[in-house]
mmCIF file of C-alpha atoms in Angstrom:
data_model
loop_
_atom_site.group_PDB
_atom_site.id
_atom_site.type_symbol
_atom_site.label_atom_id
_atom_site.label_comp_id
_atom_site.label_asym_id
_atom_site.label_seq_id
_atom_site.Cartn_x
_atom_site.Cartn_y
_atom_site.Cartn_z
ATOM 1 C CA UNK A 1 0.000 0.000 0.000
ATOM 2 C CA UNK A 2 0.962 3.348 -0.481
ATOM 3 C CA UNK A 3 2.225 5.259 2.825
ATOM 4 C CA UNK A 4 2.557 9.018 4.179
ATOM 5 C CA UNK A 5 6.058 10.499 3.445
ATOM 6 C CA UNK A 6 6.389 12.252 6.768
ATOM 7 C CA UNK A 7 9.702 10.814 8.285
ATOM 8 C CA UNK A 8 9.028 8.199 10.884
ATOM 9 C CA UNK A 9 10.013 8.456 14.732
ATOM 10 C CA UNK A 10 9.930 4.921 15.471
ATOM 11 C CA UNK A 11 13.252 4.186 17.364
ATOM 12 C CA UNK A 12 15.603 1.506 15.596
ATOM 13 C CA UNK A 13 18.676 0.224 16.650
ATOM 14 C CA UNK A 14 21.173 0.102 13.728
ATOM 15 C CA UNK A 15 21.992 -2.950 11.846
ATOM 16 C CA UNK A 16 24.742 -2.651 9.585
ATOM 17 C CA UNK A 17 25.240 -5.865 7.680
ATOM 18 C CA UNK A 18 22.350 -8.781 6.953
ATOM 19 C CA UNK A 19 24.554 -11.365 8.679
ATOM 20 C CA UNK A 20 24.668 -10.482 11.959
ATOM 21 C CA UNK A 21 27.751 -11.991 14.209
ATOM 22 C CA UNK A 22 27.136 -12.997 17.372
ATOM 23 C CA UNK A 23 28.406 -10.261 19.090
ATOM 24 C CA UNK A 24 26.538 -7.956 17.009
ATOM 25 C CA UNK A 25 23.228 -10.050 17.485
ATOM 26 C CA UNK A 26 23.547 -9.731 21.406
ATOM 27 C CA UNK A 27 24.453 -6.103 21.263
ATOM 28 C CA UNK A 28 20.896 -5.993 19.167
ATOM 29 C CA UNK A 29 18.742 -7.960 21.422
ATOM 30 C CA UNK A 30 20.145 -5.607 24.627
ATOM 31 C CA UNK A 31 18.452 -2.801 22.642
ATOM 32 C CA UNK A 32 15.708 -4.132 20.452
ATOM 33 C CA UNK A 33 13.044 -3.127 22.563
ATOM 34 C CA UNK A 34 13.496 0.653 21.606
ATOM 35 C CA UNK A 35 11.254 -0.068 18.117
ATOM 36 C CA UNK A 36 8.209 -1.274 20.027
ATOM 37 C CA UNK A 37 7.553 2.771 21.542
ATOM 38 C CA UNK A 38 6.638 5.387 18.905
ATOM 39 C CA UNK A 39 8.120 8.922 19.433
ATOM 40 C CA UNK A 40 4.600 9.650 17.796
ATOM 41 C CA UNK A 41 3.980 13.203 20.066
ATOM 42 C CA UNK A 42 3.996 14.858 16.375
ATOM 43 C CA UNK A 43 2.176 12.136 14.290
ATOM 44 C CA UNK A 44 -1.173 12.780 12.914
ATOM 45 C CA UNK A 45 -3.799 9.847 12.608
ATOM 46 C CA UNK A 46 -2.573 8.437 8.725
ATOM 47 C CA UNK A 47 1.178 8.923 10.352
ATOM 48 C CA UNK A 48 0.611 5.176 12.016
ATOM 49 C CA UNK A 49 0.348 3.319 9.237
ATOM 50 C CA UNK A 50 3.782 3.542 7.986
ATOM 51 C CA UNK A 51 5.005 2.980 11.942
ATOM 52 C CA UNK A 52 2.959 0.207 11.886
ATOM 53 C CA UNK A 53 4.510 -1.287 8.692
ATOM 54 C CA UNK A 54 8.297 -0.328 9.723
ATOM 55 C CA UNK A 55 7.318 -2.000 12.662
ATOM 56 C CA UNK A 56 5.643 -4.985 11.186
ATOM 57 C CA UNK A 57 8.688 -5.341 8.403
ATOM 58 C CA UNK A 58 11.213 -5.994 11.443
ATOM 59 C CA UNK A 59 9.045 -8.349 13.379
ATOM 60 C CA UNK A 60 8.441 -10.831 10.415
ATOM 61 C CA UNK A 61 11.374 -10.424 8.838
ATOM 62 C CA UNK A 62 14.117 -10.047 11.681
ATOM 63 C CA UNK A 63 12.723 -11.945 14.524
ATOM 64 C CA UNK A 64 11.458 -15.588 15.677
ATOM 65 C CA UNK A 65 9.769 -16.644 18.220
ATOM 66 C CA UNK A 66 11.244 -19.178 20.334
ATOM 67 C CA UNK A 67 9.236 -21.626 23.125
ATOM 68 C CA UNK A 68 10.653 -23.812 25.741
ATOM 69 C CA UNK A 69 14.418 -23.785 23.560
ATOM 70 C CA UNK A 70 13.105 -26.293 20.950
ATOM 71 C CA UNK A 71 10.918 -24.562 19.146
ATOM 72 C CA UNK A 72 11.459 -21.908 16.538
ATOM 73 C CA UNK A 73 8.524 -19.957 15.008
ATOM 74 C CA UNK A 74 8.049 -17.386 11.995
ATOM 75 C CA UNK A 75 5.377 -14.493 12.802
ATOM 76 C CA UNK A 76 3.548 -14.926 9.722
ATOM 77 C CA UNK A 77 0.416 -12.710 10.275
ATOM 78 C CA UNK A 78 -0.311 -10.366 12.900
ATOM 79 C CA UNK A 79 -2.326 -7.253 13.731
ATOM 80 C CA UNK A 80 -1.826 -4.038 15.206
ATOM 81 C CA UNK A 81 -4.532 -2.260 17.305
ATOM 82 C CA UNK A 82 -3.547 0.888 19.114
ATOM 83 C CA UNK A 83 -5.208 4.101 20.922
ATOM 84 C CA UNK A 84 -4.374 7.124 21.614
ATOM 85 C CA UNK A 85 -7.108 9.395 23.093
ATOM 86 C CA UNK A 86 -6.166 12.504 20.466
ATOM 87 C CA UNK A 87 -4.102 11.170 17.918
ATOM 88 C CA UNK A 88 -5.708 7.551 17.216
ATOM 89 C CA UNK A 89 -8.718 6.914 18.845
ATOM 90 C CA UNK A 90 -8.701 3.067 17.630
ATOM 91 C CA UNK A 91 -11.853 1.859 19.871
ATOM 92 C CA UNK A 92 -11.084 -1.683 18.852
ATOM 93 C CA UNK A 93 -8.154 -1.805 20.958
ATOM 94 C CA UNK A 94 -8.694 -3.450 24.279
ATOM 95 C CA UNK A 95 -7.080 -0.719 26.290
ATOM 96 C CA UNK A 96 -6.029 -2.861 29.131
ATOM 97 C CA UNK A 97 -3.966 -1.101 31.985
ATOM 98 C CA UNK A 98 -1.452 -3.744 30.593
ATOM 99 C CA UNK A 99 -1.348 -2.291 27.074
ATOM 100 C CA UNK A 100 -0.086 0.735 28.144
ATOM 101 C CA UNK A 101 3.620 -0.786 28.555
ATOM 102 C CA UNK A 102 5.538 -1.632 25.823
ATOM 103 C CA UNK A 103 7.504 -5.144 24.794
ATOM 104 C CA UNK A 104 5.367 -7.219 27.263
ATOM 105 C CA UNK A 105 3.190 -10.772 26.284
ATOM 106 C CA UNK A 106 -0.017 -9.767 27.179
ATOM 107 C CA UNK A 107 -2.487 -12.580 27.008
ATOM 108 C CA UNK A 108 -6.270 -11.339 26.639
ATOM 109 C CA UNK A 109 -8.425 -10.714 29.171
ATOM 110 C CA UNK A 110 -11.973 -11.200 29.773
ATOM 111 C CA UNK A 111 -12.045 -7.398 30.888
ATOM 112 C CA UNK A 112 -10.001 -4.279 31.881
ATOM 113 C CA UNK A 113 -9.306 -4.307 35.637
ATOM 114 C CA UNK A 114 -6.096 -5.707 36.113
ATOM 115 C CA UNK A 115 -7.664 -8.697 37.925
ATOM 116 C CA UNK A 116 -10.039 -10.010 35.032
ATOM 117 C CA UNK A 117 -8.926 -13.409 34.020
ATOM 118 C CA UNK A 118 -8.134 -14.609 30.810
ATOM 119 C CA UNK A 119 -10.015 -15.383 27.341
ATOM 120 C CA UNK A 120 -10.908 -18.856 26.894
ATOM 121 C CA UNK A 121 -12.255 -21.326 23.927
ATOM 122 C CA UNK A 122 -11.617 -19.504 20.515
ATOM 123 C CA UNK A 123 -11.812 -16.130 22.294
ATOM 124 C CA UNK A 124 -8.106 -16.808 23.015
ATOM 125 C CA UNK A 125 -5.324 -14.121 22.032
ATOM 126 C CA UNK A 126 -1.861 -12.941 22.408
ATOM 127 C CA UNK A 127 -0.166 -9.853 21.984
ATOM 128 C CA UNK A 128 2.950 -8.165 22.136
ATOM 129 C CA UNK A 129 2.576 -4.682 23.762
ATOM 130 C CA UNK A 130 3.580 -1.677 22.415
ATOM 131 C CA UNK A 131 3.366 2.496 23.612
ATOM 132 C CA UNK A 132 4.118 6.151 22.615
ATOM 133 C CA UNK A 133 7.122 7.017 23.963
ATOM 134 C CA UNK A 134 6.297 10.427 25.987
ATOM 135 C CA UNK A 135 2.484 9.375 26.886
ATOM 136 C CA UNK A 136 -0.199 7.043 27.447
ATOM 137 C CA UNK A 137 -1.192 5.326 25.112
ATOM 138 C CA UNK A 138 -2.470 1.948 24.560
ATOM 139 C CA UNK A 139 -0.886 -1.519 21.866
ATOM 140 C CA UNK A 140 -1.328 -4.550 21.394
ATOM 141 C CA UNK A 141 -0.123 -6.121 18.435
ATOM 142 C CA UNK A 142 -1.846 -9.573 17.941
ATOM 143 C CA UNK A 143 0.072 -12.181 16.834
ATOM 144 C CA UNK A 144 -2.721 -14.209 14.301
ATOM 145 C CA UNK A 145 -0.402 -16.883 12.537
ATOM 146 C CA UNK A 146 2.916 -18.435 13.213
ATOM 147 C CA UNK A 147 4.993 -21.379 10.978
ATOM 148 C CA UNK A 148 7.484 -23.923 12.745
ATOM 149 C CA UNK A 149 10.490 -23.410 10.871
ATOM 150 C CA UNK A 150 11.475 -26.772 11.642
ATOM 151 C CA UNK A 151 8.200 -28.303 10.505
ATOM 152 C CA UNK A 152 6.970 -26.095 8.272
ATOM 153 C CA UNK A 153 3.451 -26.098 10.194
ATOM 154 C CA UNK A 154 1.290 -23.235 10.465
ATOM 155 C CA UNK A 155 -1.031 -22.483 13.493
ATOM 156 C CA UNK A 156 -3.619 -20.048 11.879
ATOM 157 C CA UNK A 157 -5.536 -17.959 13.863
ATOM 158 C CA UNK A 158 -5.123 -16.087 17.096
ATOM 159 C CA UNK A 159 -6.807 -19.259 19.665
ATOM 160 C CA UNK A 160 -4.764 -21.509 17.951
ATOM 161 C CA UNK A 161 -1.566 -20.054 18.398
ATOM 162 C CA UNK A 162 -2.124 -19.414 21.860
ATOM 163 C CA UNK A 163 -3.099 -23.657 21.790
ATOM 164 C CA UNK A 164 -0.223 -24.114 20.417
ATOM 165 C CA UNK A 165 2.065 -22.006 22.866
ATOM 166 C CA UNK A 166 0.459 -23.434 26.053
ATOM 167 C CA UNK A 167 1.041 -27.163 24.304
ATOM 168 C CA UNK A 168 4.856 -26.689 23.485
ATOM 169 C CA UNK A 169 5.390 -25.325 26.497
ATOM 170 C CA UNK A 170 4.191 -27.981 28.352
ATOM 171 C CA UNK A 171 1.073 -25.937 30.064
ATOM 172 C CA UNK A 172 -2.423 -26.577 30.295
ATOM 173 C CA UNK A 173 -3.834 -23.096 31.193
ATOM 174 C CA UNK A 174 -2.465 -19.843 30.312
ATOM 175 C CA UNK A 175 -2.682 -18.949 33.875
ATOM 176 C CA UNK A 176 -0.313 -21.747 34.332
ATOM 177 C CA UNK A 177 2.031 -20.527 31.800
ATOM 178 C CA UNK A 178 1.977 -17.079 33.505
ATOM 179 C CA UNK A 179 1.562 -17.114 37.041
ATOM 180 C CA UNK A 180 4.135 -20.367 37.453
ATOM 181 C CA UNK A 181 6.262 -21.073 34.647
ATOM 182 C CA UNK A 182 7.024 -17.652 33.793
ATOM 183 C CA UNK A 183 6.410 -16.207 37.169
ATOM 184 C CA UNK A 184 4.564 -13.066 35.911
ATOM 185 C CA UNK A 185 7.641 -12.183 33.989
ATOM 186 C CA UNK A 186 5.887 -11.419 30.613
ATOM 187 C CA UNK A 187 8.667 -9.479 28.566
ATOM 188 C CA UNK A 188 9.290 -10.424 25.241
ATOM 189 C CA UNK A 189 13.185 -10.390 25.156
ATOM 190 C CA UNK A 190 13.500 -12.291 28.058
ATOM 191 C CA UNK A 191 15.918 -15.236 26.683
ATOM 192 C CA UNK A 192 16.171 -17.051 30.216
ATOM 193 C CA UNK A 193 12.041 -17.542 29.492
ATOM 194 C CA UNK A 194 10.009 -20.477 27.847
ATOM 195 C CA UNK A 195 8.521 -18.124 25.434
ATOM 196 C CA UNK A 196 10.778 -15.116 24.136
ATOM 197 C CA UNK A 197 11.750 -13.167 20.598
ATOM 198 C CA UNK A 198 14.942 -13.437 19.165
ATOM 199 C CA UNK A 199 16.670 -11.600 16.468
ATOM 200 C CA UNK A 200 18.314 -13.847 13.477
ATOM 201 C CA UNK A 201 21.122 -14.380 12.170
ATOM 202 C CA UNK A 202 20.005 -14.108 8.645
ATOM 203 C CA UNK A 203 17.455 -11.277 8.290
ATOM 204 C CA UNK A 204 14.539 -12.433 5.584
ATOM 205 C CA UNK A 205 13.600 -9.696 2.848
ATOM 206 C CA UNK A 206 9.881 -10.701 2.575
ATOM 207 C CA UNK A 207 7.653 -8.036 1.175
ATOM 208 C CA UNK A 208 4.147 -7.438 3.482
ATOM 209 C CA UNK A 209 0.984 -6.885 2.645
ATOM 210 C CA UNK A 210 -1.435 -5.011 4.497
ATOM 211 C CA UNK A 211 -4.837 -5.391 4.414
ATOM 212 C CA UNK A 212 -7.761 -5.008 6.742
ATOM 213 C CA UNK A 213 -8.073 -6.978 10.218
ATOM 214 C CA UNK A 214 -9.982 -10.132 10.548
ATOM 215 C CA UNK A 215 -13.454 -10.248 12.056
ATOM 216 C CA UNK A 216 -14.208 -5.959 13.364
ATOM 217 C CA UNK A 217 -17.933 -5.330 12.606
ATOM 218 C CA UNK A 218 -20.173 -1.990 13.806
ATOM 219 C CA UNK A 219 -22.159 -3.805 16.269
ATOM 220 C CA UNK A 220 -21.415 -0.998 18.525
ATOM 221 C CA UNK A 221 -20.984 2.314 16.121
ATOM 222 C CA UNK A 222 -19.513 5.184 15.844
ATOM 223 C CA UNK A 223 -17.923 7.491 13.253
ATOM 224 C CA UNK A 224 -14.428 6.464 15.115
ATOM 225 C CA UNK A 225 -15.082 2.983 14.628
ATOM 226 C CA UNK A 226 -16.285 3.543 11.437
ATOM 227 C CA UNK A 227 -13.036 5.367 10.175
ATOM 228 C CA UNK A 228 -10.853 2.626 11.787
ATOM 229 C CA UNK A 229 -13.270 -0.429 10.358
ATOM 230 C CA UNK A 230 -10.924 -0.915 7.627
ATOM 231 C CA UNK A 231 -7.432 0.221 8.381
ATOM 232 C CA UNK A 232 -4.884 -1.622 6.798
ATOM 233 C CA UNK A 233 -3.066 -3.110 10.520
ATOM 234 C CA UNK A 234 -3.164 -6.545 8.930
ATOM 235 C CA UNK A 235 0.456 -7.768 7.807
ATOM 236 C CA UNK A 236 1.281 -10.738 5.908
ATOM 237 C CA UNK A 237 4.392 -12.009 3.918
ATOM 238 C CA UNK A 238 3.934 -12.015 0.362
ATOM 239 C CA UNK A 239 4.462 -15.621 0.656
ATOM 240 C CA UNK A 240 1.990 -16.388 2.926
ATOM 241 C CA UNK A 241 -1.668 -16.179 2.299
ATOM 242 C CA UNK A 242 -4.059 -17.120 5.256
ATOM 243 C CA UNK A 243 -7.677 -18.853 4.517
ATOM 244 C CA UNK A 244 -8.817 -16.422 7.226
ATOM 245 C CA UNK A 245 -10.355 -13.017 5.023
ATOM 246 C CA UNK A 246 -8.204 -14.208 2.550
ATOM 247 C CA UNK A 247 -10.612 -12.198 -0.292
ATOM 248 C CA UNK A 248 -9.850 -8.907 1.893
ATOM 249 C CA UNK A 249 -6.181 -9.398 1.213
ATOM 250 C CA UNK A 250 -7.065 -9.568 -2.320
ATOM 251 C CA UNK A 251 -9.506 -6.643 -1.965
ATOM 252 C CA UNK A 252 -6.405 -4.689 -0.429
ATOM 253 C CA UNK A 253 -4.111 -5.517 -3.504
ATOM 254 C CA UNK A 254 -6.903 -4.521 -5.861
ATOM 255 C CA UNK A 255 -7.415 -1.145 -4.292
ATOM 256 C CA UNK A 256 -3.146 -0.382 -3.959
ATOM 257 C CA UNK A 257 -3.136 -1.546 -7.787
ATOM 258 C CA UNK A 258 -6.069 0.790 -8.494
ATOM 259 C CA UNK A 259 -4.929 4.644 -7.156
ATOM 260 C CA UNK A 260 -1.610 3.654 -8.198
ATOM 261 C CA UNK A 261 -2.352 3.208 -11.864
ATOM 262 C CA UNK A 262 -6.003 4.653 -12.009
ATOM 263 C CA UNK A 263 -7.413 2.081 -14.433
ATOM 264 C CA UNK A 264 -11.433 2.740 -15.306
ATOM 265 C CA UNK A 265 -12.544 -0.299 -12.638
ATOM 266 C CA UNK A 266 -11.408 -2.148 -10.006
ATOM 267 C CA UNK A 267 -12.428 -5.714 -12.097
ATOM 268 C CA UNK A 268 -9.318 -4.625 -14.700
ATOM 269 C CA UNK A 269 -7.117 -6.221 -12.269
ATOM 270 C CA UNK A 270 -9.236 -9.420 -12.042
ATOM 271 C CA UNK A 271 -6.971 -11.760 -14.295
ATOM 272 C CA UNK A 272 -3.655 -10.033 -12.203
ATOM 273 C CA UNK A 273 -4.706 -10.710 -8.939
ATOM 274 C CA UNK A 274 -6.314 -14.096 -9.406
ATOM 275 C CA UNK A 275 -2.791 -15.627 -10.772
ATOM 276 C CA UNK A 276 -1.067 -13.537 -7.445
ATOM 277 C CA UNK A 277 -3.544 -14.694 -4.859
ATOM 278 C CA UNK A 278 -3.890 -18.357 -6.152
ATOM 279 C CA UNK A 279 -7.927 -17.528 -6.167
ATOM 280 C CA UNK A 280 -10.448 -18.615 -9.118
ATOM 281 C CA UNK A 281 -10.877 -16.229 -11.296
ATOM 282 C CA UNK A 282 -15.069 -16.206 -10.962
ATOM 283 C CA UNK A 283 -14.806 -15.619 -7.588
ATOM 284 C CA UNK A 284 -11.995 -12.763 -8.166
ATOM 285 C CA UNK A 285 -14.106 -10.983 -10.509
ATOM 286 C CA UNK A 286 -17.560 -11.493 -8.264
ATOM 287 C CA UNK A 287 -15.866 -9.889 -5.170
ATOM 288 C CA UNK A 288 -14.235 -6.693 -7.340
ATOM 289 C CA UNK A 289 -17.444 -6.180 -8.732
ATOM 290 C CA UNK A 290 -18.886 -6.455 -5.579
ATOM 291 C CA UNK A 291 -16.159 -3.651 -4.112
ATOM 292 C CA UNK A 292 -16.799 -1.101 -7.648
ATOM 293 C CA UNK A 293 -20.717 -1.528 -6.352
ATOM 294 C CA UNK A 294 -19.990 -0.342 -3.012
ATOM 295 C CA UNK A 295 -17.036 2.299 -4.207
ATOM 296 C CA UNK A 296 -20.058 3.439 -6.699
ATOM 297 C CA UNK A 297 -22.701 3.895 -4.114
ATOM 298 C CA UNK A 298 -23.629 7.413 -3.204
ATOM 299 C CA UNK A 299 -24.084 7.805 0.690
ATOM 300 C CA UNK A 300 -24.744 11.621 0.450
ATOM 301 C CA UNK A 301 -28.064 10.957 1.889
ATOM 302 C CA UNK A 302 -26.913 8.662 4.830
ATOM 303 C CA UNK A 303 -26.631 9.845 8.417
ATOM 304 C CA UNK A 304 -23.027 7.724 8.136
ATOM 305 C CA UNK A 305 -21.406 6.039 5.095
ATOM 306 C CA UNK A 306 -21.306 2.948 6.799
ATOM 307 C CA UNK A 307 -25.271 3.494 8.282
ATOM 308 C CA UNK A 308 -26.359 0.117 6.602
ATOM 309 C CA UNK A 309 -24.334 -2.119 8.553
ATOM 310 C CA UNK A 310 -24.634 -1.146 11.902
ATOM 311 C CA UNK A 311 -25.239 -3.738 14.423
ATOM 312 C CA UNK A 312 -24.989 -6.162 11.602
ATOM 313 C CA UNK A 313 -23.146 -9.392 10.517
ATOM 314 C CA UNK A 314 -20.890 -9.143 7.900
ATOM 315 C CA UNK A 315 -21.183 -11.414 4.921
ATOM 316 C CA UNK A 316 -18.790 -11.437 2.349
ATOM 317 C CA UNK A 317 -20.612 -9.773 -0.052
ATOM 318 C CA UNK A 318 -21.179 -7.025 2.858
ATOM 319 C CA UNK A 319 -17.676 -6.764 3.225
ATOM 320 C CA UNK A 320 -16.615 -6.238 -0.093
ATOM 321 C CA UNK A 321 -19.385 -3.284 -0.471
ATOM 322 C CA UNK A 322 -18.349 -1.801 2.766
ATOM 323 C CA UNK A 323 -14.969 -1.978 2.359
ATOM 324 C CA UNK A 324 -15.736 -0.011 -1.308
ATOM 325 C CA UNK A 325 -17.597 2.980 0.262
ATOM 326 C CA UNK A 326 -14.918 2.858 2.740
ATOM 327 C CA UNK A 327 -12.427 3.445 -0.071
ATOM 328 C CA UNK A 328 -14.341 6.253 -1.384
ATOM 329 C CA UNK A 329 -15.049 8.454 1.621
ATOM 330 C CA UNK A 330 -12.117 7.403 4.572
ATOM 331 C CA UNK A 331 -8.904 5.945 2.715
ATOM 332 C CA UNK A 332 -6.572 8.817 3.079
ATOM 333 C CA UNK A 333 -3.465 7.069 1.339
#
């Protein structure tokens, strides 16, 4: 996607050379946690979306995730959800007390207070935290999909990664995982733990997409929620295409190909996209006509572009039309 030129103030350590010696990995890893806060006190709302994606571009492609010593994952999919009461009021962050710290696991909660216990069944969900540097703020970025480099696996989806954590580390509960085996000692870098991030040795070049997140509706609206609805906080390897929304990534590709090179209709890119994505072509063309129909729609009359789907189930076909007049009146890139 295309992204706002204004230099960004998310802090980096320096790498100088793709292979990394040792001694230049550890010096790394003593300093890595600097790029999870954003010196954001000057951003404006469409600033995040290139901090996102710088931040995104170094998790994937710089980092694994390691569990219990034996285990060595790829993030292949996660999601960023953030709020900041001025500069990005995201209300589909969670905004727990334990959000507001940055380069922390921070396993979801049933609630807010710091005593609420945690998700269960497929309502399970783990982040890594993130934060503005000079304020409070609120991040959690949401870890959807991981591979087993070993393997070649893939747990898809944010319960089953979580599943799969509490498994290879030998736990049955995620309280059990916290309270004992890590002790409450949730940061991410922490090599001595069972669950940690680590920097390779060989830093991967994989492009990302980003495309909307998986499963946000306007049960409870607002204009806010309406102008976050489809943000593009979803990353993905170009390599890596999950079943979950997989026809929103494509949506996403269709609309970057589209203001890039301004062709009459979104369906021009139908035969493009269908080879890229690995999607039949019929069912390419039914959901970009399906987009052009809602990027066509005039909601002059509406008390809110997105009016017609409040408190409402999305189907695919609702998606793809919201996600059009979305396109129209909020995409600001």
């Amino acid at each position: 996607m295309s992204y706002s030129k204004r230099k960004l103030d998310v802090i980096e350590p320096e790498v100088d050379k793709i292979e990394l010696t040792k001694e230049k990995r550890s010096k790394i890893d003593s300093t890595t946690n600097d790029f999870l806060r954003l010196n954001d006190t000057d951003f404006i709302e469409t600033d995040y979306q290139a901090a996102f994606q710088t931040i995104a571009n170094r998790l994937i492609n710089s980092y694994e995730l390691v569990l219990n010593e034996q285990h060595f994952f790829r993030l292949c999919e996660i999601e960023f959800y953030f709020y900041h009461q001025i500069r990005h009021p995201d209300t589909f962050a969670h905004r727990h007390p334990l959000q507001q710290h940055h380069s922390n696991w921070y396993f979801h909660r049933q609630g807010t207070s710091l005593t609420a216990g945690y998700k269960a069944g497929s309502y399970k969900g783990l982040d890594l935290t993130f934060s503005s540097l000079n304020d409070l703020s609120y991040g959690g970025i949401l870890i959807r999909s991981i591979e087993n480099k070993q393997t070649g696996q893939i747990y898809e989806g944010s319960c089953l990664v979580v599943d799969a954590i509490l498994n290879l580390c030998n736990s049955k509960t995620i309280n059990e995982l916290v309270e004992t085996k890590l002790n409450k000692n949730l940061d991410i870098f922490n090599k001595n733990s069972l669950i940690y991030l680590r920097s390779i040795s060989t830093i991967t070049n994989q492009k990302l997409i980003s495309s909307p997140r998986v499963g946000l509706t306007l049960k409870n609206p607002s204009i806010d929620r309406e102008r976050f609805l489809f943000r593009s906080y979803r990353f993905t390897p170009k390599d890596y295409y999950p079943s979950k929304m997989k026809f929103m990534i494509l949506l996403a590709l269709t609309a970057e190909k589209y203001f890039q090179n301004k062709k009459e209709k979104f369906i021009d890119y139908a035969k493009d996209l269908s080879i890229e994505t690995n999607i039949r072509l019929s069912t390419v063309m039914t959901n970009l006509n399906e987009l052009q129909n809602g990027y066509d729609t005039n909601t002059s009359n509406k008390t809110s572009p997105l009016v017609d789907y409040y408190k409402k189930k999305f189907t695919t076909s609702d998606l793809a039309k919201a996600y059009g007049i979305w396109l129209r009146t909020y995409r600001s890139n």
